[in-house]
CSV table of C-alpha atoms in Angstrom, one decimal:
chain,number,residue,atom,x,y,z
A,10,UNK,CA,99.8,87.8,271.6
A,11,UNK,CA,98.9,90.9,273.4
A,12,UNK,CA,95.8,89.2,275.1
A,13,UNK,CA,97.2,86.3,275.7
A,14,UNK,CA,100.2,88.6,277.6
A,15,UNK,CA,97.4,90.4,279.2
A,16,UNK,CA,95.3,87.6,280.8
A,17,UNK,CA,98.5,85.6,281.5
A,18,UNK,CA,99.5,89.3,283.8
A,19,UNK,CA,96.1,89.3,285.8
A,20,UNK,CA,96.4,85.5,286.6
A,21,UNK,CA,99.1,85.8,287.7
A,22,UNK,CA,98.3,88.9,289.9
A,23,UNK,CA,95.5,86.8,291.4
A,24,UNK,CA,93.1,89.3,289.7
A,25,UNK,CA,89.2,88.3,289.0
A,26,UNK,CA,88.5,89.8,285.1
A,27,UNK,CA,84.5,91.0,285.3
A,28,UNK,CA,82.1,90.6,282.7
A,29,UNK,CA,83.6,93.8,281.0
A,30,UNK,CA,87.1,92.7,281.1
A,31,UNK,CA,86.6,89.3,280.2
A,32,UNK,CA,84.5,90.6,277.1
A,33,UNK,CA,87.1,92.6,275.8
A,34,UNK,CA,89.3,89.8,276.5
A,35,UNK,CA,87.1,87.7,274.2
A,36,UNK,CA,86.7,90.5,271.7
A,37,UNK,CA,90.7,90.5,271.5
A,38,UNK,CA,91.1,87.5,270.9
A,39,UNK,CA,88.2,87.1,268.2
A,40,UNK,CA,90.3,89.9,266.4
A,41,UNK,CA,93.4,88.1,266.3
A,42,UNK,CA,91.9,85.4,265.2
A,43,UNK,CA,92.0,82.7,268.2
A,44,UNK,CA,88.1,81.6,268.0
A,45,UNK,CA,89.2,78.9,270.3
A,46,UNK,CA,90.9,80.9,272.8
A,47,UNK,CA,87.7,83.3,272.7
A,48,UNK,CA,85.3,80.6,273.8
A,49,UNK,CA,87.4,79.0,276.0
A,50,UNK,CA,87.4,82.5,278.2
A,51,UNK,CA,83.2,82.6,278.1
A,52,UNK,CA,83.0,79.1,278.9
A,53,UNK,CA,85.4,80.2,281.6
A,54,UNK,CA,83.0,83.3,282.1
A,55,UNK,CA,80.4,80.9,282.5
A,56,UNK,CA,82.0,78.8,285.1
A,57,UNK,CA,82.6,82.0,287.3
A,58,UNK,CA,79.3,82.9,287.2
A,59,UNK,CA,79.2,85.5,285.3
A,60,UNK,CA,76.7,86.9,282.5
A,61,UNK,CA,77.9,87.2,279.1
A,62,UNK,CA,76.3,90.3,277.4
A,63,UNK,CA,75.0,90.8,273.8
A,64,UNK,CA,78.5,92.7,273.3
A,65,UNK,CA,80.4,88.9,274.4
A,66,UNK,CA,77.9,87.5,272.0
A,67,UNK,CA,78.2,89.6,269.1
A,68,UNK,CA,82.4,89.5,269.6
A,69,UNK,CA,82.1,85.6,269.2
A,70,UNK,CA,79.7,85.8,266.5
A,71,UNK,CA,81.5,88.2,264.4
A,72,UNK,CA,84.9,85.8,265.3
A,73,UNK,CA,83.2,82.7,264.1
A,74,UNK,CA,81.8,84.8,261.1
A,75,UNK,CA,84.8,85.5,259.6
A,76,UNK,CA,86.2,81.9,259.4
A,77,UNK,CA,82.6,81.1,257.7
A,78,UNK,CA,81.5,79.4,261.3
A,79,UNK,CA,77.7,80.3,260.9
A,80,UNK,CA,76.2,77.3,262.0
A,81,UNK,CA,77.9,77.6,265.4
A,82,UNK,CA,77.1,81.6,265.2
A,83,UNK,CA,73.5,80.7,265.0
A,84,UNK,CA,73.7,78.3,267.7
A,85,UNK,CA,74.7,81.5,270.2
A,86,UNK,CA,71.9,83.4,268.0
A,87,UNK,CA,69.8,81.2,270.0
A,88,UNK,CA,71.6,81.1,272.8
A,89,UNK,CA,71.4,84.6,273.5
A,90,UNK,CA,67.4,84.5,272.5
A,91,UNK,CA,66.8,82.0,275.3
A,92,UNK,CA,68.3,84.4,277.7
A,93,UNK,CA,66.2,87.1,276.9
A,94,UNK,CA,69.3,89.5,275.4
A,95,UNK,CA,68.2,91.5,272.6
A,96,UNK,CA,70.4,91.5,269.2
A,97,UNK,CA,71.9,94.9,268.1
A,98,UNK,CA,73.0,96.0,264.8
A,99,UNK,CA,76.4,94.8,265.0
A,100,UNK,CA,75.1,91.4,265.9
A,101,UNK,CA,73.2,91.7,262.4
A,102,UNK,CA,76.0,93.0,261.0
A,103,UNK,CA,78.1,89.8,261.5
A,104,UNK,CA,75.4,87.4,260.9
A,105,UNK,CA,74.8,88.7,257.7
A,106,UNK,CA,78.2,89.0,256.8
A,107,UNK,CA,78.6,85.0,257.8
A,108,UNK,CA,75.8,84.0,255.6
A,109,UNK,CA,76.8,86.2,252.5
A,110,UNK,CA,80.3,84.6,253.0
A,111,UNK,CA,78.7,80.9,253.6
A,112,UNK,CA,77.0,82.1,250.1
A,113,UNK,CA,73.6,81.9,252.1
A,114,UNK,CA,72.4,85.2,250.6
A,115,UNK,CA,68.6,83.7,250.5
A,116,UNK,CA,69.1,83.3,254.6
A,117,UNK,CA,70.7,86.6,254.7
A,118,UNK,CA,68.1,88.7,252.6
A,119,UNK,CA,65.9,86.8,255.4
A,120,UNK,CA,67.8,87.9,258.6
A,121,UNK,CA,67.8,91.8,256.9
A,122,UNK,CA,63.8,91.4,257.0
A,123,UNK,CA,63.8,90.0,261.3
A,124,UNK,CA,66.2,92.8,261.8
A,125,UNK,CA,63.3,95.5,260.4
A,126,UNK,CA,60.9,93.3,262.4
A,127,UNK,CA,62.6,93.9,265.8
A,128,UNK,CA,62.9,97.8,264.6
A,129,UNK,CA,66.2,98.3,263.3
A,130,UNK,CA,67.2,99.8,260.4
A,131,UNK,CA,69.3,97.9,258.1
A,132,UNK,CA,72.9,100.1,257.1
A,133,UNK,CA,75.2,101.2,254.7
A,134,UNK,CA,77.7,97.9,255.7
A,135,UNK,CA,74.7,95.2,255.8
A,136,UNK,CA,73.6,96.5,252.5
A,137,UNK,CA,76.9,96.6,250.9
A,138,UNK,CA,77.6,93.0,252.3
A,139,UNK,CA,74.7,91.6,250.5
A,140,UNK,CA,75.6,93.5,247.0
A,141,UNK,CA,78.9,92.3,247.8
A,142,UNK,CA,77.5,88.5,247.5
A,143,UNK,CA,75.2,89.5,244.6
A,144,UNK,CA,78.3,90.6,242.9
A,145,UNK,CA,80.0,87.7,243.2
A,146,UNK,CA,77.2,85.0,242.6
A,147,UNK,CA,77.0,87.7,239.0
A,148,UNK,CA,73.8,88.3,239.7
A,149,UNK,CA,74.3,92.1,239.4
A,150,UNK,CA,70.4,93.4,238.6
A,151,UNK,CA,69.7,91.9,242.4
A,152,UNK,CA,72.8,94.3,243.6
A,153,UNK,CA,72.0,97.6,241.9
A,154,UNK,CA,68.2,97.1,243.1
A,155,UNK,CA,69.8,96.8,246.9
A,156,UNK,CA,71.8,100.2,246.0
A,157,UNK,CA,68.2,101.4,245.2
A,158,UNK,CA,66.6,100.2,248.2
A,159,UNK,CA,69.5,102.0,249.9
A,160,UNK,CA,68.6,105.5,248.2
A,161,UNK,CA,65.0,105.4,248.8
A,162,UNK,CA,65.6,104.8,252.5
A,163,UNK,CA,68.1,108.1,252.3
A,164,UNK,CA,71.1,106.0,253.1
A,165,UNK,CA,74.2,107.4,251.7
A,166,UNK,CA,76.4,105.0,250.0
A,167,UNK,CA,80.3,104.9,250.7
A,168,UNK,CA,83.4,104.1,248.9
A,169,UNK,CA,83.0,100.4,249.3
A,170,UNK,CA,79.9,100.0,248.5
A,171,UNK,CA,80.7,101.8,244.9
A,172,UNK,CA,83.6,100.0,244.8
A,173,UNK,CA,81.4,96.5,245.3
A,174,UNK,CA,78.9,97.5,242.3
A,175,UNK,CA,82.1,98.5,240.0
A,176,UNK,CA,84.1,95.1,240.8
A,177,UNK,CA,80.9,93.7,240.0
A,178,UNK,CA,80.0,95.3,236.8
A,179,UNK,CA,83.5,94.9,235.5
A,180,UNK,CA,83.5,91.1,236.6
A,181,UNK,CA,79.9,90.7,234.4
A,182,UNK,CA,81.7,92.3,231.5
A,183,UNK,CA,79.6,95.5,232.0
A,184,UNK,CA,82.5,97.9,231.7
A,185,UNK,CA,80.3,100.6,230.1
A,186,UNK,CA,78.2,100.3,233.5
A,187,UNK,CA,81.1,100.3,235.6
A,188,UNK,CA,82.3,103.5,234.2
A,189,UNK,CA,79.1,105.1,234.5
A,190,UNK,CA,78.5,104.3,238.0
A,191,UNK,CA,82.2,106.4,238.8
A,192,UNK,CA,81.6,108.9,237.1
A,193,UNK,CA,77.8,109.7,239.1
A,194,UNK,CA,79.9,108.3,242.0
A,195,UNK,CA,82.5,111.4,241.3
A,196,UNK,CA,78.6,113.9,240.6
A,197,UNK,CA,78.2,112.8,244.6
A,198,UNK,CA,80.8,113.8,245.6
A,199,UNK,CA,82.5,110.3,247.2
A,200,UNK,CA,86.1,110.4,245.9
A,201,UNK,CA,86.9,107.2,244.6
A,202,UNK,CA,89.9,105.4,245.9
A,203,UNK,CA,93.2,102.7,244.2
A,204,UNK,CA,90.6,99.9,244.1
A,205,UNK,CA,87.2,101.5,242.8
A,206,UNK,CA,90.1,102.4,239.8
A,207,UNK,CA,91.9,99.2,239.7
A,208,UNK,CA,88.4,96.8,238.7
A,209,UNK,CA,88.3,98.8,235.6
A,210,UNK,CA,91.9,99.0,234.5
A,211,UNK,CA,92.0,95.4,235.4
A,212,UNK,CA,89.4,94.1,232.4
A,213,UNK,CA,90.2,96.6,230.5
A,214,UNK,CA,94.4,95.1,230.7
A,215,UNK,CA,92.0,91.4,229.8
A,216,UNK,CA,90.8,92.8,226.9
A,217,UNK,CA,94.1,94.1,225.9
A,218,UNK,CA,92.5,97.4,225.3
A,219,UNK,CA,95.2,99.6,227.0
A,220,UNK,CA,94.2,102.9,225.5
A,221,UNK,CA,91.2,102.8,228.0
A,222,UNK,CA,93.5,101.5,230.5
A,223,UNK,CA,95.7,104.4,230.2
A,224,UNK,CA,92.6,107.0,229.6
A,225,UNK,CA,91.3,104.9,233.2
A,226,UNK,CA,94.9,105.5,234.8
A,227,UNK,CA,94.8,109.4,233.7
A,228,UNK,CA,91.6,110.0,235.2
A,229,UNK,CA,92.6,108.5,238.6
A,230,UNK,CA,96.1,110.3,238.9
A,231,UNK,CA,94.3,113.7,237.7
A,232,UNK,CA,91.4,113.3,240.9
A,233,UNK,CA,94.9,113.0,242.7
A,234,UNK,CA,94.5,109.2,243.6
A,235,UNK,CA,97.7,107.7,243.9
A,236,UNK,CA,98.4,104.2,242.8
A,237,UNK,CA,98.9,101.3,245.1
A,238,UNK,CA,101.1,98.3,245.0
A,239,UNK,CA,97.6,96.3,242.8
A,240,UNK,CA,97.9,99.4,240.6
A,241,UNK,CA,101.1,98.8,239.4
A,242,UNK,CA,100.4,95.3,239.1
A,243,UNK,CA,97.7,95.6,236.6
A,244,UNK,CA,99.5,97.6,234.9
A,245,UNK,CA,102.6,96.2,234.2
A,246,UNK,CA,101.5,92.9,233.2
A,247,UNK,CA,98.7,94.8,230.9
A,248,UNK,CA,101.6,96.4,229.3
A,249,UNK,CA,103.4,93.6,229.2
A,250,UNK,CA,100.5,91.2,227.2
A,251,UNK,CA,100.5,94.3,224.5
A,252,UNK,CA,104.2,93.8,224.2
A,253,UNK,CA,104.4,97.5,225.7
A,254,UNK,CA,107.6,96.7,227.7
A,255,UNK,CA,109.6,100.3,227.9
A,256,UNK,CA,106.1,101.6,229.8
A,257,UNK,CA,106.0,98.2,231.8
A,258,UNK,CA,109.7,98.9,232.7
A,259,UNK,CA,109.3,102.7,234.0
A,260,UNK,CA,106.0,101.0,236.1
A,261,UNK,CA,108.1,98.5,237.4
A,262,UNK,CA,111.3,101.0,238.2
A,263,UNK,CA,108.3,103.5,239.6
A,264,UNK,CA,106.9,101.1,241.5
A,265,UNK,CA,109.7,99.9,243.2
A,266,UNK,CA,111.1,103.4,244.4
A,267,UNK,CA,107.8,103.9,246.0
A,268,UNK,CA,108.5,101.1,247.9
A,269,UNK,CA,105.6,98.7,246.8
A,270,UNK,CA,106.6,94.9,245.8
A,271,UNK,CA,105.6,93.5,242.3
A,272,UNK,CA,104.4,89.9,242.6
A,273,UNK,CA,105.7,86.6,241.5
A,274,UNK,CA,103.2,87.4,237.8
A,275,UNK,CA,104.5,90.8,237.6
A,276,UNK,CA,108.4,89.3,237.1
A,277,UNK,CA,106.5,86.5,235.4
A,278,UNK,CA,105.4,88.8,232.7
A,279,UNK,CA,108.2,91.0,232.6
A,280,UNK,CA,110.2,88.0,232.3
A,281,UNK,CA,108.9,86.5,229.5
A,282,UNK,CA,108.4,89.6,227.7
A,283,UNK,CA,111.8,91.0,227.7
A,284,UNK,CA,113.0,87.7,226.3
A,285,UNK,CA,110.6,87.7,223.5
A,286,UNK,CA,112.0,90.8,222.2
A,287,UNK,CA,115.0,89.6,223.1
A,288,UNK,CA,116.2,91.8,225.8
A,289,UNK,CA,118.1,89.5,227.1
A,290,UNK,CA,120.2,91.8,230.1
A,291,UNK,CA,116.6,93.5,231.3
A,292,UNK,CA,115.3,89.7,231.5
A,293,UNK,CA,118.3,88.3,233.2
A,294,UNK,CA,118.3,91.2,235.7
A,295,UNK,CA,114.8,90.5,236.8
A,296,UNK,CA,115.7,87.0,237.1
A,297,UNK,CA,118.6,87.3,239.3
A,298,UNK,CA,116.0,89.9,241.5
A,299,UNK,CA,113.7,86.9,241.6
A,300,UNK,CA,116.5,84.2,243.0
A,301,UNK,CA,117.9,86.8,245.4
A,302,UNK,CA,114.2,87.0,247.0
A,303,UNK,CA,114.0,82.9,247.2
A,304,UNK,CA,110.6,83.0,246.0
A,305,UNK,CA,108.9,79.4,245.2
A,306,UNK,CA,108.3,80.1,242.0
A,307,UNK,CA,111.5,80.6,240.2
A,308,UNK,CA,111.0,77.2,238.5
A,309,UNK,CA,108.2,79.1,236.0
A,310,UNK,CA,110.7,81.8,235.3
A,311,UNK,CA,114.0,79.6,234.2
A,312,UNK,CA,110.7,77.3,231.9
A,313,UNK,CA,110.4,81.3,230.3
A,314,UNK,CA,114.0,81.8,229.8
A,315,UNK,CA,114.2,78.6,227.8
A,316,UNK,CA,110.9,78.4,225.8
């Protein structure tokens, strides 16, 4: 809304936006989210006369990137080629990012290799991106040999990227691996944050093993990492599945008063849990939470109240 506000102003003021101006237009709007809008201002760009740069370029790709896009990002890869402008990291950055999210990761390994060709140096993000996809595809020996390719080049990993490896490792099952990897993350010095915390808590709440939920949950709040709103979440319906419910109430109460929301599975498993140890007043107070809020799916909650 702000750019459209914006652009609507300097029409209207009978100003001419430059190439700058009508990049950062373009960038604007790629960040909202209006792809359309964004090309309709370089073809627009175009029709002035003007000379989009590789920043217009790499503002469109990365827009057309995040809604998966790639074949049309790779059309303007060319584009920009045939007009003699040079790619720069952010450019890779976003192609990359498209292709792990098309799950091209083959085409993406690729584009990392024509980046080094044209002398730049791949990051932390592109590097994390593709261990991301690894992850994801479970194919997590091809993730931690890009973490080692990362150290041997004297890159320093981030939070995310630990975070990416642990999601992954607890997602394969490899819990063991995932807790080993926090702890040397913790010998480096990068302080973990809610979500490097919340993959392991969250397989361990699967496996209904809540003692190393809880021995997880310790270690986080004594590194003074508070819990988040996906925290709490985990939690409570881990609690809940062990048929813990007077530590899934005080998370729920504790939640709450910090202001985060539990989610429609939360109530679901709170639900269902007070009224199989028949606490019925807790249950029906959640319940009448639930139709106050409207939410869709109530219907699940009154099939728990009966079962």
């Amino acid at each position: 809304m702000e750019v459209d506000k914006l652009f609507h102003d300097m029409v209207c003021k009978q100003l001419e936006p430059d190439e700058v101006t009508y990049t950062a237009l373009i960038d604007g709007y790629c960040t909202e989210g209006k792809v359309k809008e964004a090309f309709s201002l370089h073809n627009k760009m175009l029709e002035m006369g003007l000379t989009p740069n590789v920043v217009t370029y790499t503002a469109l790709t990365d827009g057309l990137c995040i809604y998966v896009e790639v074949d049309t990002a790779n059309e303007l890869l060319h584009e920009m080629c045939r007009k003699g402008l040079e790619l720069n990291i952010y450019t890779y950055n976003s192609l990359v990012n498209g292709l792990c999210k098309a799950g091209n990761i083959d085409q993406a390994v690729m584009l990392m290799k024509d980046m080094e060709v044209a002398g730049f140096h791949p990051d932390a993000i592109i590097y994390t991106t593709l261990m991301d996809a690894y992850c994801k595809s479970r194919e997590i020996d091809k993730a931690h040999e890009l973490l080692r390719q990362m150290l041997d080049r004297g890159l320093q990993p981030t939070v995310v990227t630990f975070n990416v490896l642990i999601d992954g490792f607890c997602m394969s099952g490899m819990l063991q691996d995932g807790e080993k990897l926090l702890k040397w993350m913790l010998e480096k010095g990068i302080m973990p944050n809610a979500s490097t915390y919340n993959s392991l808590m969250k397989q361990y709440c699967i496996r209904n093993n809540m003692h190393a939920t809880t021995e997880i949950y310790k270690g986080m709040c004594a590194k003074g990492v508070g819990p988040d709103a996906n925290t709490y979440n985990i939690l409570i319906k881990g609690h809940c599945k062990a048929r813990n419910m007077k530590e899934a109430w005080f998370l729920h109460k504790d939640m709450v008063g910090k202001g985060f929301s539990p989610t429609a599975s939360s109530y679901n498993a709170l639900i269902k849990g007070f009224y199989e140890r028949k606490k019925f007043s807790e249950a029906n107070q959640l319940f009448e939470k639930m139709r106050r809020k409207a939410w869709l799916q109530i219907g699940k909650y009154i099939t728990y109240l009966l079962i």
